[in-house]
Short mmCIF file of C-alpha atoms in Angstrom, two decimals:
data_model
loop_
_atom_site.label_atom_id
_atom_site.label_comp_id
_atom_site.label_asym_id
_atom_site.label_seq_id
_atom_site.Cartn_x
_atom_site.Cartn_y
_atom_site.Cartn_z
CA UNK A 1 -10.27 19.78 -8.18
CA UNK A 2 -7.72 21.04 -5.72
CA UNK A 3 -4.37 20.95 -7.25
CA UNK A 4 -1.16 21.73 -5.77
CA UNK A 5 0.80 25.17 -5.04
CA UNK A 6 4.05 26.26 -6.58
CA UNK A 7 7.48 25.98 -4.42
CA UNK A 8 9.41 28.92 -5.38
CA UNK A 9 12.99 28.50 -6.53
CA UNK A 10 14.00 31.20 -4.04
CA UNK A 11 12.94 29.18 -1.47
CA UNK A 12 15.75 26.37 -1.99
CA UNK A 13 18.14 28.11 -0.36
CA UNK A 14 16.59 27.14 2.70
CA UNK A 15 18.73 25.32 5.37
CA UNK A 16 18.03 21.45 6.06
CA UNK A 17 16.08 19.78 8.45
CA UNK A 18 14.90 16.40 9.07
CA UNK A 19 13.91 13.20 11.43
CA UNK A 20 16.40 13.10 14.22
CA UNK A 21 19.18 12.00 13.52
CA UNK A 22 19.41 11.89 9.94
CA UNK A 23 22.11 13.75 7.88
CA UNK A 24 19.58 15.16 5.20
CA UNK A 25 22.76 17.18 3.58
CA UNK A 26 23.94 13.61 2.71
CA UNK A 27 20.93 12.60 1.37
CA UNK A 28 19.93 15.36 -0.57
CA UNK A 29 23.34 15.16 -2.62
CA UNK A 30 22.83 11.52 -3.11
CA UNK A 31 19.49 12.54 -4.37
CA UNK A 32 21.56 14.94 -6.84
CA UNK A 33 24.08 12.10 -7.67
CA UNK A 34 20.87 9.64 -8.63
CA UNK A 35 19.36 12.61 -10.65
CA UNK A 36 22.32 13.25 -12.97
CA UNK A 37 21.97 9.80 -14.65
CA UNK A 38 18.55 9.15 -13.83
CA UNK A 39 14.97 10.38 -15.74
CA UNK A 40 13.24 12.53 -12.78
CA UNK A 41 9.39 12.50 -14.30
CA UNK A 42 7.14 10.69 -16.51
CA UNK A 43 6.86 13.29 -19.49
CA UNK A 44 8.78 10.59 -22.31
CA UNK A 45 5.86 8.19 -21.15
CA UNK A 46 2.64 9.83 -22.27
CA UNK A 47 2.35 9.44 -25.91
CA UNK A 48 2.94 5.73 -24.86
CA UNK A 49 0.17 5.85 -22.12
CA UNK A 50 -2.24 7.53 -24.38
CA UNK A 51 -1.54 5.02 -27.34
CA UNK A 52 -1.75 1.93 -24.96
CA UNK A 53 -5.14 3.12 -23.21
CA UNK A 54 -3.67 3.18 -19.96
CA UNK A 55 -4.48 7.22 -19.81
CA UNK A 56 -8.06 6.62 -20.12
CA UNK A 57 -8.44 3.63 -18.14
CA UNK A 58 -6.29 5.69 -15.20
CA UNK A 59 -9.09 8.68 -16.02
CA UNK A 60 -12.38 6.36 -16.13
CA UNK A 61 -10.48 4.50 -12.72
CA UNK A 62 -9.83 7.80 -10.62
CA UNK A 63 -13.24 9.08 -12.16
CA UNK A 64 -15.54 6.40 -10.79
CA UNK A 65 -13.40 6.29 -7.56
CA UNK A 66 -14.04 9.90 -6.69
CA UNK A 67 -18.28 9.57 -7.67
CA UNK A 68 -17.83 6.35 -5.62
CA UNK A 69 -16.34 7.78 -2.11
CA UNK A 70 -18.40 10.56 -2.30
CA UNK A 71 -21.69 9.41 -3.59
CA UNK A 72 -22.02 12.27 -5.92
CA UNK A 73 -22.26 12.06 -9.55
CA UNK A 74 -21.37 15.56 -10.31
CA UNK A 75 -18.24 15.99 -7.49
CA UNK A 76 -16.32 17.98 -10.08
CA UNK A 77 -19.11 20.39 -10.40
CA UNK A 78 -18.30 20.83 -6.45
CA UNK A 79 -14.86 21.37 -6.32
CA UNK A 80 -13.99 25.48 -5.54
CA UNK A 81 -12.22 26.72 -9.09
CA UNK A 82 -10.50 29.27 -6.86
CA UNK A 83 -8.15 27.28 -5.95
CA UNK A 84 -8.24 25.10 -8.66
CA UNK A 85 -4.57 25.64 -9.82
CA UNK A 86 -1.47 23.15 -10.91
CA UNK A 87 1.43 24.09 -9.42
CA UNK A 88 3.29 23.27 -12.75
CA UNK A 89 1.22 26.36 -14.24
CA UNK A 90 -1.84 29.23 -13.78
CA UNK A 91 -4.40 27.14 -15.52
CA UNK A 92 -7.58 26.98 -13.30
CA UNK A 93 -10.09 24.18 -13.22
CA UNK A 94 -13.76 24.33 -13.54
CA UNK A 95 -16.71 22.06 -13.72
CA UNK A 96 -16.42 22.03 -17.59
CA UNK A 97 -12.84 20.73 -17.47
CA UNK A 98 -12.64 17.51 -19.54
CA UNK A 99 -11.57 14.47 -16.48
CA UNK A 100 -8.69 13.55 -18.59
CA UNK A 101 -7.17 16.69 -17.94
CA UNK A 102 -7.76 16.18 -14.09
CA UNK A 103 -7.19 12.47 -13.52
CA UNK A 104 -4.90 11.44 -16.26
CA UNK A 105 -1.72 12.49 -13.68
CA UNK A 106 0.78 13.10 -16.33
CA UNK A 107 2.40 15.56 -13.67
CA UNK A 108 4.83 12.46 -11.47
CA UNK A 109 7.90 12.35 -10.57
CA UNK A 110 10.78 9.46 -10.14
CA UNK A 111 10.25 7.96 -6.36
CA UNK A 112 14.10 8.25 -6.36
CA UNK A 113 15.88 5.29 -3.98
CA UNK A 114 18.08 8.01 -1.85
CA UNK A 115 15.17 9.45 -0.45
CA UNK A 116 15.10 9.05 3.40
CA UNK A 117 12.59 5.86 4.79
CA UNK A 118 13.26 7.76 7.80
CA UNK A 119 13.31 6.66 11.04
CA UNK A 120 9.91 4.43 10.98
CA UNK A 121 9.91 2.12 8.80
CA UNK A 122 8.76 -1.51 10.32
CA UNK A 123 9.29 -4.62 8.46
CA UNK A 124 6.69 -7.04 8.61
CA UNK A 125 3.76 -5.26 7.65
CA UNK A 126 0.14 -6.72 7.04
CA UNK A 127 -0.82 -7.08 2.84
CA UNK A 128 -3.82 -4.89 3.00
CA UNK A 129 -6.15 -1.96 1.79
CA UNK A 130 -7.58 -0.93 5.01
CA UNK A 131 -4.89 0.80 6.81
CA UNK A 132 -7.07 3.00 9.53
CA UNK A 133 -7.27 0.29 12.51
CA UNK A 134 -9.77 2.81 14.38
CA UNK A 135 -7.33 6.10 14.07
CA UNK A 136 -9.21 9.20 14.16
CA UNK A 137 -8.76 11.49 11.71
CA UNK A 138 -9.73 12.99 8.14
CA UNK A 139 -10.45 10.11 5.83
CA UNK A 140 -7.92 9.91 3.15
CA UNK A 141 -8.19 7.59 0.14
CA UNK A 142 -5.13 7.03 -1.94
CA UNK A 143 -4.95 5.65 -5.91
CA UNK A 144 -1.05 4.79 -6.64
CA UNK A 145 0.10 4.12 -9.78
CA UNK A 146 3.60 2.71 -10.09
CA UNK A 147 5.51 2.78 -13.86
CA UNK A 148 8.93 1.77 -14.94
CA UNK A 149 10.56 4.38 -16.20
CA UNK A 150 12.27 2.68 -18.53
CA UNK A 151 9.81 0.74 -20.40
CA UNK A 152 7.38 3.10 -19.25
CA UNK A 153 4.95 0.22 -18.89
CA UNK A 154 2.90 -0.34 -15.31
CA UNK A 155 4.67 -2.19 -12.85
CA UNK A 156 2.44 -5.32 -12.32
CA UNK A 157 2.44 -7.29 -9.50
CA UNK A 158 5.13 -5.85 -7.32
CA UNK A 159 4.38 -5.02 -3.35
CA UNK A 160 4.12 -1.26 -2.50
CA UNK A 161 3.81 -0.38 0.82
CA UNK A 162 3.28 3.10 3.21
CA UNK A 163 2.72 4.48 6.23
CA UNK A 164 2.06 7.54 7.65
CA UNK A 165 1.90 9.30 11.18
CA UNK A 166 -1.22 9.41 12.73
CA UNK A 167 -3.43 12.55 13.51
CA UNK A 168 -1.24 13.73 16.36
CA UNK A 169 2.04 12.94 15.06
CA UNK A 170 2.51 9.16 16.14
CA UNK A 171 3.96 6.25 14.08
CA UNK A 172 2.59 3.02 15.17
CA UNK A 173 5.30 -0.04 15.39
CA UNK A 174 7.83 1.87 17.36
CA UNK A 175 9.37 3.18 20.49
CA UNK A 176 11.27 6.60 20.65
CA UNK A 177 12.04 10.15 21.74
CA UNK A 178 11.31 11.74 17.66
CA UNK A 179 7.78 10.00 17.54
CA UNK A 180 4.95 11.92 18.97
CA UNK A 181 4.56 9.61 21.34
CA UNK A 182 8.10 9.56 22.48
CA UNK A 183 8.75 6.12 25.29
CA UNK A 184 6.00 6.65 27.21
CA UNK A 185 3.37 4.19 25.15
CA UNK A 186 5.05 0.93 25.38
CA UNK A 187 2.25 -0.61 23.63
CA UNK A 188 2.65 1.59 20.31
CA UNK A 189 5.31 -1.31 19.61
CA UNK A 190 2.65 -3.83 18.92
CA UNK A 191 0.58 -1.64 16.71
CA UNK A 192 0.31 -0.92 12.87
CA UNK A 193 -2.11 1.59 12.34
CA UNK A 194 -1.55 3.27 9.04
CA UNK A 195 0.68 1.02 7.85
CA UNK A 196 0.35 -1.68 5.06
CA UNK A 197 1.12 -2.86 1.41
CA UNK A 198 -0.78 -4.58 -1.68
CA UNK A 199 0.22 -5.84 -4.85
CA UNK A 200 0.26 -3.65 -7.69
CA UNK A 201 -2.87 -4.53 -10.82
CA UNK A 202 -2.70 -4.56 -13.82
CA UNK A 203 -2.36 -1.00 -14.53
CA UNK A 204 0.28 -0.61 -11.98
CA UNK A 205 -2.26 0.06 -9.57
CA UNK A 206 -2.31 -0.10 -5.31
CA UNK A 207 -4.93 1.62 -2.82
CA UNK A 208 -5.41 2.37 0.29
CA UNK A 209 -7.88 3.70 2.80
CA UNK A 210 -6.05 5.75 5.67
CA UNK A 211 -5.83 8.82 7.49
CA UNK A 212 -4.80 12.02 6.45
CA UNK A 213 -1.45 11.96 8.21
CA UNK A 214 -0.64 14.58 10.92
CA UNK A 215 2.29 16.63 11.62
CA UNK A 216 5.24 16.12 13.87
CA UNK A 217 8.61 18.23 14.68
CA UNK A 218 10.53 18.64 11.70
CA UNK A 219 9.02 17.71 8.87
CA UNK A 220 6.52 18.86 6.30
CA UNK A 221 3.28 16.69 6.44
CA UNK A 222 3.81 13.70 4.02
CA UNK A 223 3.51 9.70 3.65
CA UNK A 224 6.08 7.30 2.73
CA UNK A 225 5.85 4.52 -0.08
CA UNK A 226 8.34 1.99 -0.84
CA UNK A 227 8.04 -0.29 -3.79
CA UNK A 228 9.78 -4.15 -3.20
CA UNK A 229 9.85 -5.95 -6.59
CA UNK A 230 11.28 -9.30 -5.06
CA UNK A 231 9.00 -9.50 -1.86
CA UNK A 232 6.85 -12.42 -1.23
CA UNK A 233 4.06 -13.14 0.64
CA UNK A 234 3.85 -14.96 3.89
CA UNK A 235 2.11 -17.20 4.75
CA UNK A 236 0.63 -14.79 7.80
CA UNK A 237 -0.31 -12.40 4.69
CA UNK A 238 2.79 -10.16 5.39
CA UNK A 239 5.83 -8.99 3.40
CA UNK A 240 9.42 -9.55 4.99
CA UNK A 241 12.02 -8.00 2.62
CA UNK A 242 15.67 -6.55 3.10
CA UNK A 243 16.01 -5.01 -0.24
CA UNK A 244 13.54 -2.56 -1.71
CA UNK A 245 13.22 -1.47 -5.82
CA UNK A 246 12.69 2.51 -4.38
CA UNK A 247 11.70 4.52 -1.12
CA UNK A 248 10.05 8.16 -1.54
CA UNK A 249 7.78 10.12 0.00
CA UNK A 250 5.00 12.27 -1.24
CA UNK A 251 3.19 15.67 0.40
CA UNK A 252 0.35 17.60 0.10
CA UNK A 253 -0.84 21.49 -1.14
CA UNK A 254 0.00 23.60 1.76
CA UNK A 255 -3.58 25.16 1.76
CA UNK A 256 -4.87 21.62 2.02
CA UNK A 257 -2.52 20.71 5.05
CA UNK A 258 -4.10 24.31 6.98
CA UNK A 259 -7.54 23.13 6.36
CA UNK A 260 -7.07 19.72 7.73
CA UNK A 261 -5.20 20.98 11.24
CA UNK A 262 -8.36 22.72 12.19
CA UNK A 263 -10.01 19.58 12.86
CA UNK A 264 -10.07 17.51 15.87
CA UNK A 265 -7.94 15.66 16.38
CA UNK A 266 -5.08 17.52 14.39
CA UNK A 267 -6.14 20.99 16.23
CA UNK A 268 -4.91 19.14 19.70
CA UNK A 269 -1.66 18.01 18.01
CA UNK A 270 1.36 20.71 20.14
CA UNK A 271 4.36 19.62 18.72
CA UNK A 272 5.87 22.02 16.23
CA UNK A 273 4.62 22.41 12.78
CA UNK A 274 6.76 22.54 9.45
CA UNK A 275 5.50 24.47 6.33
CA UNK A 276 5.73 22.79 2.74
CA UNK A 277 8.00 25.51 2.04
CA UNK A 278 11.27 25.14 4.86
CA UNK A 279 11.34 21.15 4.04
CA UNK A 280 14.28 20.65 3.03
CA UNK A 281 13.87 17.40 1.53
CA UNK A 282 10.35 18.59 -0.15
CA UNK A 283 12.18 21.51 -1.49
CA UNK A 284 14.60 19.02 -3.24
CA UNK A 285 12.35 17.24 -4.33
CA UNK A 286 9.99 19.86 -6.01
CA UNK A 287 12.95 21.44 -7.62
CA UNK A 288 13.54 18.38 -9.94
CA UNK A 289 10.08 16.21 -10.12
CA UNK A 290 6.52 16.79 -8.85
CA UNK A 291 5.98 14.70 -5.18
CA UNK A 292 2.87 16.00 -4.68
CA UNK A 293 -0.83 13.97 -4.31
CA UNK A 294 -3.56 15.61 -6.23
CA UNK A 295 -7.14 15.14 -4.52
CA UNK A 296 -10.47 16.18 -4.26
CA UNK A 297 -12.26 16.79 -1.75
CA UNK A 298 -15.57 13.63 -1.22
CA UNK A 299 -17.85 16.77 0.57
CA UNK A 300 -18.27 20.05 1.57
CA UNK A 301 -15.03 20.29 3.51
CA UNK A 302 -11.91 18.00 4.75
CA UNK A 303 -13.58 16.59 7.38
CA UNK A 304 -16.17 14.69 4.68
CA UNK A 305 -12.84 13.18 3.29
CA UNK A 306 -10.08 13.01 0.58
CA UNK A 307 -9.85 11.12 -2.43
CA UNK A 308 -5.91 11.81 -4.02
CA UNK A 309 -3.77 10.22 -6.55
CA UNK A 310 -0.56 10.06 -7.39
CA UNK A 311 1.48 8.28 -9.93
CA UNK A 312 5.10 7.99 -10.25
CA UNK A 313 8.38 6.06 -12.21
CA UNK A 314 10.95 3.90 -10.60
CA UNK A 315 14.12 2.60 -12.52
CA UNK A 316 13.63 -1.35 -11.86
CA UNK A 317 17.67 -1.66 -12.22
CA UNK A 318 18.19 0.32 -9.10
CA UNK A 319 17.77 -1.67 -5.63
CA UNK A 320 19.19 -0.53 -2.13
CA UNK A 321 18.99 -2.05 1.67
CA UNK A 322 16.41 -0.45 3.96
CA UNK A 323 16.41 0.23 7.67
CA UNK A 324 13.65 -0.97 9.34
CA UNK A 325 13.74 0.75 13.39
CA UNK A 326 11.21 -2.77 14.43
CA UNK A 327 9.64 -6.26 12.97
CA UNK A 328 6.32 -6.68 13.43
CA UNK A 329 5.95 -10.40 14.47
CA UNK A 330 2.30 -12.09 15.07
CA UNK A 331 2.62 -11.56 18.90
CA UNK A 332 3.98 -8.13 18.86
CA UNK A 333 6.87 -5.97 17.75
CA UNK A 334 9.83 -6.10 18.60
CA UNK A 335 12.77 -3.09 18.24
CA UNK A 336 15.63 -3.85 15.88
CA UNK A 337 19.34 -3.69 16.90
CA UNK A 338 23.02 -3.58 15.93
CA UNK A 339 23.63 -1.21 13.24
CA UNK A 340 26.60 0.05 13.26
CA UNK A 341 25.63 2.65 10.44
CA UNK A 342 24.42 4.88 12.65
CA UNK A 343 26.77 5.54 15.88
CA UNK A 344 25.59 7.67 18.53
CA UNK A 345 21.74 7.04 17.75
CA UNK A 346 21.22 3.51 20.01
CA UNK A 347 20.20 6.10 23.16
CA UNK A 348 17.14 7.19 21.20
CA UNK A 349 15.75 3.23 21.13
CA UNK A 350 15.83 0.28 23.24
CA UNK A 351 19.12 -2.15 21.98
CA UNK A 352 19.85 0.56 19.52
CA UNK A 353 18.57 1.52 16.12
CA UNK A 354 17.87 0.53 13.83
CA UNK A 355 19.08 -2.82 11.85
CA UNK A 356 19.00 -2.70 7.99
CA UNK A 357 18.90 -6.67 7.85
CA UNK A 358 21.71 -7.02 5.73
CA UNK A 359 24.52 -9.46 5.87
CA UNK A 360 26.90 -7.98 8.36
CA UNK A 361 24.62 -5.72 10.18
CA UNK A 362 22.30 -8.38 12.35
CA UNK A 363 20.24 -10.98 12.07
CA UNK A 364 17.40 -11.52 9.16
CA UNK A 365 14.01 -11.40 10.47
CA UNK A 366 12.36 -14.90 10.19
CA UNK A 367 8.40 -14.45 10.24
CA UNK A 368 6.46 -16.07 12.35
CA UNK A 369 3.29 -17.54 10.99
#
């Protein structure tokens, strides 16, 4: 299996960067504020997973996904052991490794509810598995496990949704200079490719078929996941919500990233690239919890496709407002407005962005089904 590389501590001296517009020195020291009364990984939860079966049953699950997507029996026999390394130690991985070992995905971190949504996020969204809607790109397959850190049972039944950029760099669902496909595609507003939610299983359980997502200026290459514990579905099979449970985002081995940006359509993607290791909101991240997705690879290289896995904790107290930058309605999207939150940003986005539908700052959506 390819695992994940390790971020040097050195390396967290590194200035901060972010989407446009965002002050990502106030949101990293939120994210220290949440930290310093908050559990930041998993590790309290495992004898409870192990005793409860949910370990296995997350092994035999991941196990039978991977043979699955890649119509291979023996994939772990496949994998390359050179680079078969966690970046939470030097222990390699070969075909003899036991799948517990691989799959179980003890290694998770806190999705903690400072981290950025960024400047993306559309409300709205379509309850579904298949998020692709025709993108090219390398297949990616994703297996999300959601637990409450303070019961450390699965969170059952709650809406987790994500979205990613496209190939080139693009979010669907919006109009504006930091997406790759700046104002010039007016009909990017009424897409929503690589974007969508499901309800958590049994086991905690959501996942999705996507693209791997490409890179754009100033970020590391990563996807977002929010988890809304009070959402409800429309009657349209959509998910309108102004307050979310938690909002992270998780990233991928470095080496993996390289690999995938030599295939078409990545390798025609010119805006400017960020490495894993000058993010400053990966570094933060890395420095307190794992946010990476661990993955195998369904062939003989990227291009065949990724199957990855991640799971991670969210403290079920906590719940915050979110800022969506457009709805998605049934006959298109349409850009949010009037948030005074943000001064100084309106230029970037038609009437302004974006609203956080919260009482005071605009209007609630109202879906239209």
């Amino acid at each position: 299996m390819h695992l994940l590389f390790a971020i040097a501590a050195s390396l967290l001296t590194v200035p901060a960067h972010g989407h446009a517009g965002h002050d990502v020195e106030r949101e990293m020291a939120e994210r220290r504020q949440f930290l310093a009364t908050h559990t930041n990984n998993l590790a309290h939860c495992e004898s409870v997973h192990r005793a409860s079966g949910l370990e296995q049953r997350t092994v035999e699950r991941r196990l039978e996904m991977a043979k699955r997507l890649s119509g291979d029996e023996n994939i772990m026999k496949r994998q390359t052991s050179s680079v078969n390394k966690s970046h939470k130690s030097d222990k390699s991985y070969n075909s003899a490794t036991d799948p517990a070992v691989v799959f179980a995905g003890n290694r998770s971190c806190v999705l903690s509810p400072e981290t950025t949504e960024g400047p993306f996020y559309v409300t709205g969204e379509s309850i579904r598995t298949k998020l692709v809607d025709g993108e090219k790109g390398v297949p990616l397959h994703l297996d999300i496990q959601v637990i409450d850190v303070n019961t450390c049972k699965p969170l059952t039944g709650i809406f987790l949704e994500m979205w990613n950029a496209n190939s080139t760099g693009v979010y669907s669902g919006a109009l504006a200079i930091p997406n790759g496909s700046g104002m010039g595609d007016k009909g990017n507003l009424n897409k929503g490719f690589l974007r969508g939610a499901q309800s958590t299983d049994k086991d905690g359980v959501a996942q999705f078929e996507t693209i791997f997502p490409g890179h754009y200026t100033g970020r590391a290459t990563h996807v977002h996941v929010i988890t809304h514990h009070n959402a409800v579905a429309e009657a349209n099979n959509t998910i309108w919500n102004s307050k979310v449970s938690h909002i992270g985002q998780a990233f991928f081995d470095q080496d993996l990233i390289d690999q995938v940006e030599k295939v078409a359509p990545y390798s025609t993607n010119r805006q400017s690239r960020m490495r894993n290791a000058v993010d400053s909101i990966l570094l933060q991240e890395a420095a307190t919890a794992d946010p990476f997705f661990e993955y195998v690879l369904l062939g003989n290289t990227v291009a065949d496709g990724i199957f990855a896995w991640f799971s991670f904790g969210v403290n079920t107290t906590y719940t915050r407002g979110i800022m969506p930058v457009a709805m998605a309605y049934k006959e298109g999207g349409k850009m949010a407005t009037n948030n005074p939150k943000l001064p100084g940003f309106s230029q970037m986005f038609p009437g302004g962005f974006p609203t956080s539908f919260q009482p005071g700052f605009g209007p609630s959506p109202t879906p239209k089904v």
